[in-house]
Every structure is written in structure tokens, then in C-alpha cells.
Tab-separated table of C-alpha atoms in Angstrom:
chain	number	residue	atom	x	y	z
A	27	UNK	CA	59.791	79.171	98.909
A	28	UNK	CA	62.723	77.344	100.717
A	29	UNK	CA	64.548	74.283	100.507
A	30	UNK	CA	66.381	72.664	103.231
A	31	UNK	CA	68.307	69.185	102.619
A	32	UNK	CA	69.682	66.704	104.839
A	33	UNK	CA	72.909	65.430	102.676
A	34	UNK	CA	73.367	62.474	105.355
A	35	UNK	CA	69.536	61.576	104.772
A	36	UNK	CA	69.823	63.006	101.136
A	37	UNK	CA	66.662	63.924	102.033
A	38	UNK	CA	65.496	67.544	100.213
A	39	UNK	CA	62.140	69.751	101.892
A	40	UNK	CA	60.485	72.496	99.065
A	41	UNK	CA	58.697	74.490	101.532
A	42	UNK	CA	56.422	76.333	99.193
A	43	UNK	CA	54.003	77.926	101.726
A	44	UNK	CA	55.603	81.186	103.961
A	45	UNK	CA	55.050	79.387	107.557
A	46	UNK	CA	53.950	75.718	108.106
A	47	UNK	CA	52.250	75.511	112.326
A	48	UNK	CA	52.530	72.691	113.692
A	49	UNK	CA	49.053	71.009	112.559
A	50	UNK	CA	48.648	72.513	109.324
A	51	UNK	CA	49.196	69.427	107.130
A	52	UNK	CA	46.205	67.513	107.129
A	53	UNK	CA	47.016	65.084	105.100
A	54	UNK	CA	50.468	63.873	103.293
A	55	UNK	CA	50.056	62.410	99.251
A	56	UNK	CA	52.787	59.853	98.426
A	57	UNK	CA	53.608	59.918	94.644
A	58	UNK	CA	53.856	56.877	92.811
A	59	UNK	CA	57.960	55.672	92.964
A	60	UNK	CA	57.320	53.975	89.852
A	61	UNK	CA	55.990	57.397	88.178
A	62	UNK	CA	58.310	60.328	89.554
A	63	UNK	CA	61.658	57.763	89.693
A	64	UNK	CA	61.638	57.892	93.582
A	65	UNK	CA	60.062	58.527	96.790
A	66	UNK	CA	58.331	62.103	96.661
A	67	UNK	CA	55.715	63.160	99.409
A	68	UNK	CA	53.134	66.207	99.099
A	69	UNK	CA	51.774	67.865	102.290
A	70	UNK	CA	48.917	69.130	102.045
A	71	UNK	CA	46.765	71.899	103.842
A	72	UNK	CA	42.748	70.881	104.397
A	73	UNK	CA	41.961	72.838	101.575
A	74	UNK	CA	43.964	70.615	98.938
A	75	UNK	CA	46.748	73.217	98.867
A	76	UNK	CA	50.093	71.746	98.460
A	77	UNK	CA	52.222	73.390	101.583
A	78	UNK	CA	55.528	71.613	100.969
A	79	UNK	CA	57.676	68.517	99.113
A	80	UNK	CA	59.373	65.720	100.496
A	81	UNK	CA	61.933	64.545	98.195
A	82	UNK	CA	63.701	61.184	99.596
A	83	UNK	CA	66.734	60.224	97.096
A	84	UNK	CA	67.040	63.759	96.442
A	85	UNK	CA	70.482	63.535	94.758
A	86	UNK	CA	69.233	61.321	92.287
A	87	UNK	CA	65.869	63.255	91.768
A	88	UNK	CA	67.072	67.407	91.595
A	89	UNK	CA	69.699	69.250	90.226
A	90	UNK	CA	72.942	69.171	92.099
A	91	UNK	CA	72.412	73.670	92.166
A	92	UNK	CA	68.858	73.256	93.957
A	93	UNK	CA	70.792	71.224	96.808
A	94	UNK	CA	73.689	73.342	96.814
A	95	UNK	CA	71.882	76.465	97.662
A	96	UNK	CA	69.373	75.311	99.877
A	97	UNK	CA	67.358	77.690	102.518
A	98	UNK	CA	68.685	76.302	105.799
């Protein structure tokens, strides 16, 4: 797993799969605002498997440690 985050975007990636080609998401799953507080994405593989996490607002969404210590 690795996050990366964008603090000018404050935009956060969870990259849960080991290496993500170019073409491997098939399809992305936008989570309801009004359900998860904000604007989280799910990529996902053509199998259903979740590959990686968008997390827009990602200040107000993880903790402050995820963000510090991020994978870039």
C-alpha cells in the first residue's frame, strides 16, 4: 500500500494494489458525498477489485499522520 497527497489539491491517493498499468482501472465508483462526508472515488480492476482511493478534501476526511507520512 502507498499513499501519495497533493497538499495544494489536498487531494490524498491509497494505492492498495503493488503496480497500477496504465489501463488497469476499468471502471471508477464515486461514493456518495452525503454518506462518507466528502468526495471519495474507488478504482476498480475488471474483476471488482478495488486497486486504489481517491480521497478529494483529504484534510478534512484522514488523519493529519496518514498525510504526513505519505509514500511519494
Amino acid at each position: 500500500m502507498r499513499i501519495t497527497y497533493d497538499a495544494t489539491a489536498d487531494a490524498a491517493y491509497i494505492q492498495l494494489a503493488d503496480d497500477i498499468p496504465a489501463g488497469s482501472v476499468d471502471r471508477t465508483y464515486m461514493c456518495d458525498p452525503n454518506e462518507v462526508g466528502g468526495i471519495v472515488n474507488l478504482d476498480l480492476d475488471a474483476s471488482g477489485r478495488i486497486l486504489g482511493i481517491e480521497v478529494l478534501t483529504a484534510s478534512a476526511l484522514l488523519p493529519s499522520a496518514v498525510l504526513r507520512n505519505d509514500g511519494a
